[in-house]
Structures are given as structure tokens and as C-alpha cells.
């Protein structure tokens, strides 16, 4: 095509093939666990007939309910407002570290480890830029805090909710198991923070205004109902009905913010585990590996390093009744490699997107502090469990 000056126009050529190829690669990288679970479910279904009874709909409904209310709190900026109010009272690097790490620690108990990191790691980066500090260590400690803090409650992370429901645990029994790990985690994180340099800082942070306080009240009430359903006080099906009704009335858009890939991942693993549980040779092999509390504890930690702690939980649970060792093992196993807990990948991506040249440095220090966490926690928890 020529313009009026007889010069050829430069028309950009869009390579749809390469664009689709890149999108496909990105999807595989992002949803590798989803693809794995669905593939395993399909493959094993050719060997053993799948059954609807393999799917634990209670776990799926509880997860869905929690995702809805967490999405609401995120949109309403409830957590951001709390964090800013707390940070305004901090004047040193140590106090800021304590605030950012332990608000992540506490939030992860209620809104899951991944949501806590999605919310507070970007906030840490903003604070670091305003105060001109290196945020790398804080982000790594926040990641540890999210994985360790979330271990305390049934709704703190997907593997806890699964174990809590699968073994039909009493809330008091659950907390008796996880409390020692959480106390140890507080001491571990506190010692690391206190060893930081004492630097005076001055922050100028703008308040986060919560514009729709009425919705905050409604979703807080809904959150209370959902927690009551988690602790078997309210029927989970009633809580599900109330959740759907609340969302449809107040904010339908929240239904588009649910992590449906996680729900489908769970369905895939439910079918896969159900299928292989009927295969005598595999069942005998797995039960042989997990034939004692000690082997369950060690296997759950090691398998988490390779396949991440949520898939490890769902795989191992079908072959052991040692729920206490499994629960502690997969939560401790969230430390270690970057993929040991998929929540760790979230903070890594957020940090490296902001500081693109620091990815190798991040991984080096991440590995150091996570391995240190394993070295500290494994022997102590082992002694508590078995001696």
C-alpha cells in the first residue's frame, strides 16, 4: 500500500502462531499442577473405573466459600488498610520487618498463604521504595511466614483443609498438632529479624480508604459463617447457599475471581488417588513406604520438595492413617525448594517482576533461609513426635 507521497507504509505483522504458542507455554508453566492432576486422572481411569464417590465435595465447597470471601476482602482493601495502619507506627527497619512478616504470618491463618503473599509482598515493595531499603530478605521471610503461619488453621492452606476433612479431625485435636510448629515458627522468624541491622526509617504512607463499609460488614458476617462451617458448627451446605446468595446480591463479579484451576486440580487428584487405591500392587507399595509414623513424617517432607506439598498430601493420604505426622510433614515440607509450596512461587514472581536482575540472588537467599528452617524445625518436631 502507498500513501500520498508514494512511500510504502509500514504495516506491523502479527504472528498469531507465535503468539498462541507463547500463550500455550505460559499456560503450561502457570498451571503445571492442574495439567498433571487431570492427566493422571485420565490415564488411571483407563486402568481403573473412576467413581463420583472419589470426589470430596465437602472440601471443594469449603475451598470455594473461602475463596469468595477472600476475594471480597481483597477487592474491598480490608487487609491493605490494616497493614498501612500498622506500618505507620513503625520507625525502624526491625519494626517494619516485624510488622510485614507477622501480619503475613497472621493473615495466612485466615485467608490462606497465597492470598497473604499476593496482598503483602507488593506492599513490602512499596514500603521498601519509599524508605530506600533492600526488601529481598523481608519478602523471603514473608514467604516463610505465610507457609508456616498457614499451618496453624484448617483454612490456612489447601493441604490443611484436605487433611482436616479427609480424616474428619476435631478442631481441638487439629490445633494441638499444629500449635508446637507455630510456636517454633514464631521464635525462628523473630530471631532472624532481630539479627538484622538497627536502621532508623521514616515512612510517609497514605491511608487506604475503605469506601464500601457496608459490604465489609456483610462479608465479615459471611466469613464468620464460613469459619463456623469449617469447625462443624454450621452445615457446610448451608454456608455454601448463604455464600452464593450473598455474592449474587452484593457482587457477582467475585465469581470470576475464584481460583477454579485449584478446584479442578483437587478433582483431578481425587480421581487419580481413588483410581490407584484400587490397584493392589500400587496400594501395597505405598502402604509399605508409609507403614509407620516416622516413615510418613519423613516421606511427606521429602515428597513435598519434589511435587509440592498439596499434591503430596493428597497422594499420601490415601495410604496412611498417620494424619498427625502427615499434617506436620507437609507443612514443614513447604520449606525447602521453591516448588515445595506453590505459594513460594507467587512471592518469587512478584519480586522478580519488580527486580528482574535479582532472580539468582533471590533464589540463593531463599534456599539458604528455607534450608535453615528445615534444619531447625525437623529435629525439634521429630523429638516432639517420637521421643
Coordinates of C-alpha atoms in Angstrom, one line a residue, residues 24-378:
X24 CA 0.2 -22.1 25.5
X25 CA 3.7 -22.2 27.0
X26 CA 2.7 -19.7 29.7
X27 CA -0.5 -21.7 30.4
X28 CA 1.6 -24.8 30.9
X29 CA 4.1 -23.0 33.2
X30 CA 1.3 -21.4 35.2
X31 CA -0.9 -24.5 35.5
X32 CA 1.5 -27.4 35.5
X33 CA 0.0 -28.9 38.7
X34 CA -3.5 -28.7 37.2
X35 CA -2.3 -30.3 34.0
X36 CA -0.6 -33.0 36.0
X37 CA -3.6 -33.8 38.1
X38 CA -6.0 -34.0 35.2
X39 CA -3.6 -36.1 33.1
X40 CA -3.1 -38.6 36.0
X41 CA -6.8 -38.8 36.5
X42 CA -7.4 -39.5 32.8
X43 CA -4.6 -42.0 32.4
X44 CA -5.5 -44.0 35.5
X45 CA -9.2 -44.0 34.5
X46 CA -8.3 -46.3 31.6
X47 CA -6.9 -48.8 34.1
X48 CA -9.5 -48.4 36.9
X49 CA -13.0 -47.2 36.5
X50 CA -13.4 -43.8 38.2
X51 CA -16.3 -43.2 40.7
X52 CA -18.1 -40.0 41.7
X53 CA -17.6 -41.0 45.3
X54 CA -13.9 -40.4 45.0
X55 CA -14.5 -36.6 44.9
X56 CA -14.7 -35.0 48.3
X57 CA -17.3 -32.3 47.6
X58 CA -17.2 -31.0 51.1
X59 CA -13.5 -29.9 50.6
X60 CA -14.4 -28.3 47.3
X61 CA -17.3 -26.4 48.8
X62 CA -15.3 -25.2 51.8
X63 CA -12.5 -24.1 49.5
X64 CA -15.0 -22.2 47.2
X65 CA -16.6 -20.5 50.2
X66 CA -13.2 -19.3 51.5
X67 CA -12.1 -18.1 48.1
X68 CA -15.2 -16.0 47.7
X69 CA -14.9 -14.1 51.0
X70 CA -11.1 -13.7 50.5
X71 CA -11.7 -12.2 47.0
X72 CA -14.2 -9.8 48.6
X73 CA -11.8 -8.7 51.3
X74 CA -9.1 -8.2 48.7
X75 CA -11.4 -6.0 46.5
X76 CA -12.5 -4.0 49.5
X77 CA -8.9 -3.5 50.5
X78 CA -9.5 -4.6 54.1
X79 CA -6.1 -6.2 54.5
X80 CA -4.3 -3.2 52.9
X81 CA -6.0 -0.8 55.3
X82 CA -5.0 -2.9 58.4
X83 CA -1.4 -3.2 57.1
X84 CA -0.9 0.5 56.4
X85 CA -2.3 1.5 59.9
X86 CA 0.2 -0.9 61.5
X87 CA 3.2 0.3 59.4
X88 CA 2.6 3.9 60.3
X89 CA 3.6 3.1 63.8
X90 CA 7.0 1.7 62.7
X91 CA 10.2 3.7 62.7
X92 CA 13.0 1.2 62.3
X93 CA 13.9 -1.5 59.8
X94 CA 13.4 -4.1 62.5
X95 CA 10.0 -2.9 63.4
X96 CA 8.9 -2.7 59.8
X97 CA 10.3 -6.2 59.2
X98 CA 8.3 -7.5 62.2
X99 CA 5.1 -5.8 61.0
X100 CA 5.3 -7.0 57.4
X101 CA 6.4 -10.5 58.3
X102 CA 4.0 -11.2 61.1
X103 CA 1.0 -9.6 59.5
X104 CA 1.6 -12.0 56.7
X105 CA 2.0 -14.8 59.3
X106 CA -1.3 -14.0 61.0
X107 CA -3.2 -13.2 57.8
X108 CA -2.2 -16.6 56.3
X109 CA -4.0 -18.4 59.1
X110 CA -7.3 -16.9 57.9
X111 CA -7.1 -16.0 54.2
X112 CA -4.6 -18.7 53.1
X113 CA -0.8 -18.4 52.5
X114 CA -1.1 -17.5 48.8
X115 CA -3.6 -14.6 49.4
X116 CA -1.4 -13.3 52.2
X117 CA 1.6 -13.2 49.9
X118 CA -0.4 -11.7 47.0
X119 CA -1.5 -8.9 49.4
X120 CA 1.5 -8.1 51.5
X121 CA 4.6 -8.7 49.2
X122 CA 3.6 -5.9 46.8
X123 CA 3.0 -3.7 49.9
X124 CA 6.5 -4.6 51.2
X125 CA 8.0 -3.5 47.8
X126 CA 6.2 -0.1 48.0
X127 CA 7.4 0.4 51.6
X128 CA 11.0 -0.5 50.5
X129 CA 11.0 2.0 47.7
X130 CA 9.6 4.8 49.9
X131 CA 12.2 4.1 52.6
X132 CA 15.1 3.1 50.3
X133 CA 15.8 -0.3 51.9
X134 CA 16.6 -3.7 50.4
X135 CA 13.3 -5.7 50.6
X136 CA 14.7 -9.1 49.4
X137 CA 15.1 -10.5 52.9
X138 CA 11.7 -9.2 54.1
X139 CA 10.0 -10.9 51.1
X140 CA 11.8 -14.2 51.8
X141 CA 10.8 -14.1 55.4
X142 CA 7.2 -13.2 54.4
X143 CA 7.2 -16.3 52.3
X144 CA 8.4 -18.4 55.2
X145 CA 5.8 -16.7 57.4
X146 CA 3.0 -17.4 55.1
X147 CA 3.8 -21.1 54.7
X148 CA 4.5 -21.5 58.5
X149 CA 1.6 -19.4 59.8
X150 CA -0.9 -21.0 57.5
X151 CA 0.0 -24.4 59.0
X152 CA -1.9 -23.4 62.2
X153 CA -5.5 -23.5 61.0
X154 CA -7.6 -25.8 58.8
X155 CA -8.3 -23.0 56.4
X156 CA -4.7 -21.7 56.3
X157 CA -3.8 -23.7 53.2
X158 CA -5.3 -26.3 50.9
X159 CA -3.4 -29.3 52.4
X160 CA -4.7 -28.5 55.9
X161 CA -8.3 -28.2 54.8
X162 CA -7.9 -31.5 52.9
X163 CA -6.4 -33.4 55.9
X164 CA -8.9 -31.8 58.3
X165 CA -11.8 -33.0 56.2
X166 CA -10.4 -36.3 54.9
X167 CA -9.6 -37.6 58.4
X168 CA -12.6 -35.9 60.0
X169 CA -10.5 -34.2 62.7
X170 CA -11.9 -32.5 65.7
X171 CA -10.8 -28.8 65.8
X172 CA -9.1 -29.1 69.2
X173 CA -7.1 -32.1 68.0
X174 CA -6.0 -30.2 64.9
X175 CA -4.8 -27.2 66.9
X176 CA -2.9 -29.5 69.4
X177 CA -1.0 -30.9 66.5
X178 CA -0.1 -27.6 64.7
X179 CA 0.4 -25.4 67.8
X180 CA 4.0 -26.5 68.6
X181 CA 5.1 -25.9 65.0
X182 CA 3.6 -22.4 65.0
X183 CA 5.3 -21.5 68.3
X184 CA 8.6 -22.8 66.9
X185 CA 8.0 -20.7 63.7
X186 CA 7.4 -17.5 65.7
X187 CA 10.7 -18.0 67.6
X188 CA 12.6 -18.9 64.4
X189 CA 11.3 -15.8 62.4
X190 CA 11.8 -13.5 65.4
X191 CA 15.5 -14.5 65.9
X192 CA 16.2 -13.9 62.2
X193 CA 14.5 -10.5 62.2
X194 CA 16.2 -9.4 65.5
X195 CA 19.6 -10.2 63.9
X196 CA 19.0 -7.5 61.3
X197 CA 20.8 -4.2 61.4
X198 CA 19.1 -1.5 63.5
X199 CA 18.3 1.2 61.0
X200 CA 16.2 4.3 61.6
X201 CA 13.5 4.9 59.0
X202 CA 10.8 7.4 58.2
X203 CA 7.7 6.3 56.3
X204 CA 5.2 8.5 54.6
X205 CA 2.3 6.2 53.7
X206 CA -1.1 7.2 52.5
X207 CA -4.1 5.8 54.3
X208 CA -6.1 3.2 52.4
X209 CA -9.7 4.3 52.4
X210 CA -12.4 1.6 52.7
X211 CA -15.2 3.1 50.6
X212 CA -17.9 0.4 51.0
X213 CA -18.0 -0.3 54.7
X214 CA -21.5 -1.8 54.4
X215 CA -20.1 -4.6 52.2
X216 CA -17.2 -5.1 54.7
X217 CA -19.7 -5.8 57.4
X218 CA -21.7 -8.2 55.3
X219 CA -18.7 -10.1 54.1
X220 CA -17.3 -10.2 57.6
X221 CA -20.5 -11.9 58.8
X222 CA -20.3 -14.3 55.9
X223 CA -16.7 -15.1 56.8
X224 CA -17.8 -15.9 60.4
X225 CA -20.5 -18.2 59.0
X226 CA -17.9 -19.9 56.7
X227 CA -15.5 -20.4 59.7
X228 CA -18.3 -21.9 61.7
X229 CA -18.9 -24.4 58.8
X230 CA -15.2 -25.2 58.8
X231 CA -15.4 -26.1 62.5
X232 CA -18.5 -28.2 62.0
X233 CA -20.8 -25.8 63.9
X234 CA -22.8 -24.7 60.7
X235 CA -23.6 -27.2 58.0
X236 CA -21.2 -26.5 55.1
X237 CA -24.0 -26.8 52.5
X238 CA -26.0 -24.1 54.3
X239 CA -22.8 -21.9 54.4
X240 CA -22.5 -22.6 50.6
X241 CA -26.0 -21.5 50.0
X242 CA -25.6 -18.3 52.0
X243 CA -22.3 -17.6 50.2
X244 CA -23.8 -17.9 46.8
X245 CA -26.8 -15.7 47.8
X246 CA -24.6 -13.0 49.3
X247 CA -22.4 -12.9 46.2
X248 CA -25.3 -12.7 43.8
X249 CA -26.9 -9.9 45.8
X250 CA -23.8 -7.8 46.6
X251 CA -21.1 -8.5 44.0
X252 CA -21.5 -11.1 41.2
X253 CA -18.0 -10.2 39.8
X254 CA -16.4 -12.1 42.7
X255 CA -17.4 -15.3 41.0
X256 CA -14.9 -14.5 38.2
X257 CA -12.1 -14.1 40.8
X258 CA -12.3 -17.7 42.1
X259 CA -9.3 -19.9 41.5
X260 CA -11.2 -22.6 39.6
X261 CA -8.0 -24.2 38.5
X262 CA -7.3 -25.2 42.1
X263 CA -10.7 -26.7 42.4
X264 CA -10.2 -28.7 39.2
X265 CA -6.8 -29.7 40.4
X266 CA -8.3 -31.2 43.5
X267 CA -10.9 -33.0 41.5
X268 CA -8.1 -34.5 39.3
X269 CA -6.2 -35.7 42.3
X270 CA -9.3 -37.1 44.0
X271 CA -10.0 -39.2 40.9
X272 CA -6.3 -40.2 40.5
X273 CA -5.9 -41.3 44.1
X274 CA -9.3 -43.1 44.1
X275 CA -8.2 -45.0 40.9
X276 CA -4.8 -46.1 42.2
X277 CA -6.2 -47.0 45.6
X278 CA -8.0 -49.9 43.9
X279 CA -4.8 -51.2 42.2
X280 CA -3.4 -53.8 44.6
X281 CA 0.3 -53.6 43.6
X282 CA 0.4 -49.8 44.0
X283 CA -1.6 -49.8 47.2
X284 CA 0.8 -52.5 48.7
X285 CA 3.8 -50.5 47.6
X286 CA 2.6 -47.1 49.0
X287 CA 1.4 -48.7 52.3
X288 CA 4.8 -50.4 52.6
X289 CA 6.5 -47.0 52.3
X290 CA 4.1 -45.4 54.8
X291 CA 4.0 -48.3 57.3
X292 CA 5.0 -46.2 60.3
X293 CA 4.5 -42.7 61.8
X294 CA 8.2 -42.0 61.3
X295 CA 8.2 -43.0 57.6
X296 CA 5.0 -41.0 57.0
X297 CA 6.7 -37.9 58.5
X298 CA 9.9 -38.2 56.5
X299 CA 8.2 -39.2 53.2
X300 CA 5.8 -36.3 53.4
X301 CA 8.7 -33.8 53.8
X302 CA 10.7 -35.3 51.0
X303 CA 7.8 -35.7 48.6
X304 CA 6.8 -32.1 49.1
X305 CA 10.2 -30.9 47.9
X306 CA 9.6 -32.6 44.5
X307 CA 5.9 -32.4 43.8
X308 CA 4.8 -29.6 46.2
X309 CA 3.0 -30.2 49.5
X310 CA -0.6 -30.1 48.2
X311 CA -0.2 -32.9 45.7
X312 CA 2.0 -34.8 48.2
X313 CA -0.8 -34.6 50.8
X314 CA -3.5 -35.9 48.5
X315 CA -1.3 -38.7 47.2
X316 CA 0.0 -39.9 50.6
X317 CA -3.3 -39.6 52.5
X318 CA -4.9 -42.5 50.6
X319 CA -2.3 -44.9 52.0
X320 CA -1.8 -43.9 55.7
X321 CA -3.8 -43.2 58.8
X322 CA -0.9 -41.3 60.4
X323 CA -2.6 -38.0 60.0
X324 CA -0.6 -36.2 62.7
X325 CA 2.7 -37.0 61.0
X326 CA 1.3 -36.2 57.6
X327 CA 0.0 -32.9 58.7
X328 CA 3.2 -31.8 60.3
X329 CA 5.3 -33.3 57.5
X330 CA 3.7 -31.5 54.6
X331 CA 3.6 -28.2 56.4
X332 CA 7.3 -28.4 57.3
X333 CA 7.8 -29.6 53.8
X334 CA 6.5 -26.3 52.5
X335 CA 10.0 -25.0 53.3
X336 CA 13.0 -26.1 51.2
X337 CA 12.8 -25.9 47.4
X338 CA 10.9 -23.1 45.6
X339 CA 8.2 -25.6 44.5
X340 CA 7.8 -27.2 47.9
X341 CA 4.9 -24.8 48.4
X342 CA 3.3 -23.2 45.4
X343 CA 2.7 -20.1 47.5
X344 CA 6.5 -19.6 47.4
X345 CA 6.4 -19.3 43.6
X346 CA 3.9 -16.4 44.0
X347 CA 6.3 -14.2 46.0
X348 CA 9.2 -15.2 43.8
X349 CA 7.3 -14.0 40.7
X350 CA 6.2 -10.7 42.3
X351 CA 9.7 -9.9 43.5
X352 CA 11.5 -10.8 40.2
X353 CA 8.9 -9.0 38.1
X354 CA 9.9 -5.8 40.1
X355 CA 13.6 -6.6 40.3
X356 CA 14.4 -8.5 37.2
X357 CA 18.2 -8.7 37.8
X358 CA 17.9 -10.2 41.2
X359 CA 16.4 -13.6 40.5
X360 CA 19.5 -15.6 41.1
X361 CA 20.3 -13.6 44.3
X362 CA 16.7 -14.2 45.5
X363 CA 16.9 -18.0 44.9
X364 CA 20.2 -18.2 46.7
X365 CA 19.0 -16.5 49.9
X366 CA 15.6 -18.1 49.6
X367 CA 17.2 -21.5 49.6
X368 CA 19.5 -20.6 52.5
X369 CA 16.7 -19.5 54.8
X370 CA 14.4 -22.3 53.8
X371 CA 17.1 -25.0 54.3
X372 CA 17.9 -23.3 57.7
X373 CA 14.2 -23.6 58.5
X374 CA 14.2 -27.3 57.7
X375 CA 17.4 -27.8 59.8
X376 CA 15.8 -26.0 62.8
X377 CA 12.3 -27.5 62.7
X378 CA 12.7 -31.1 61.6

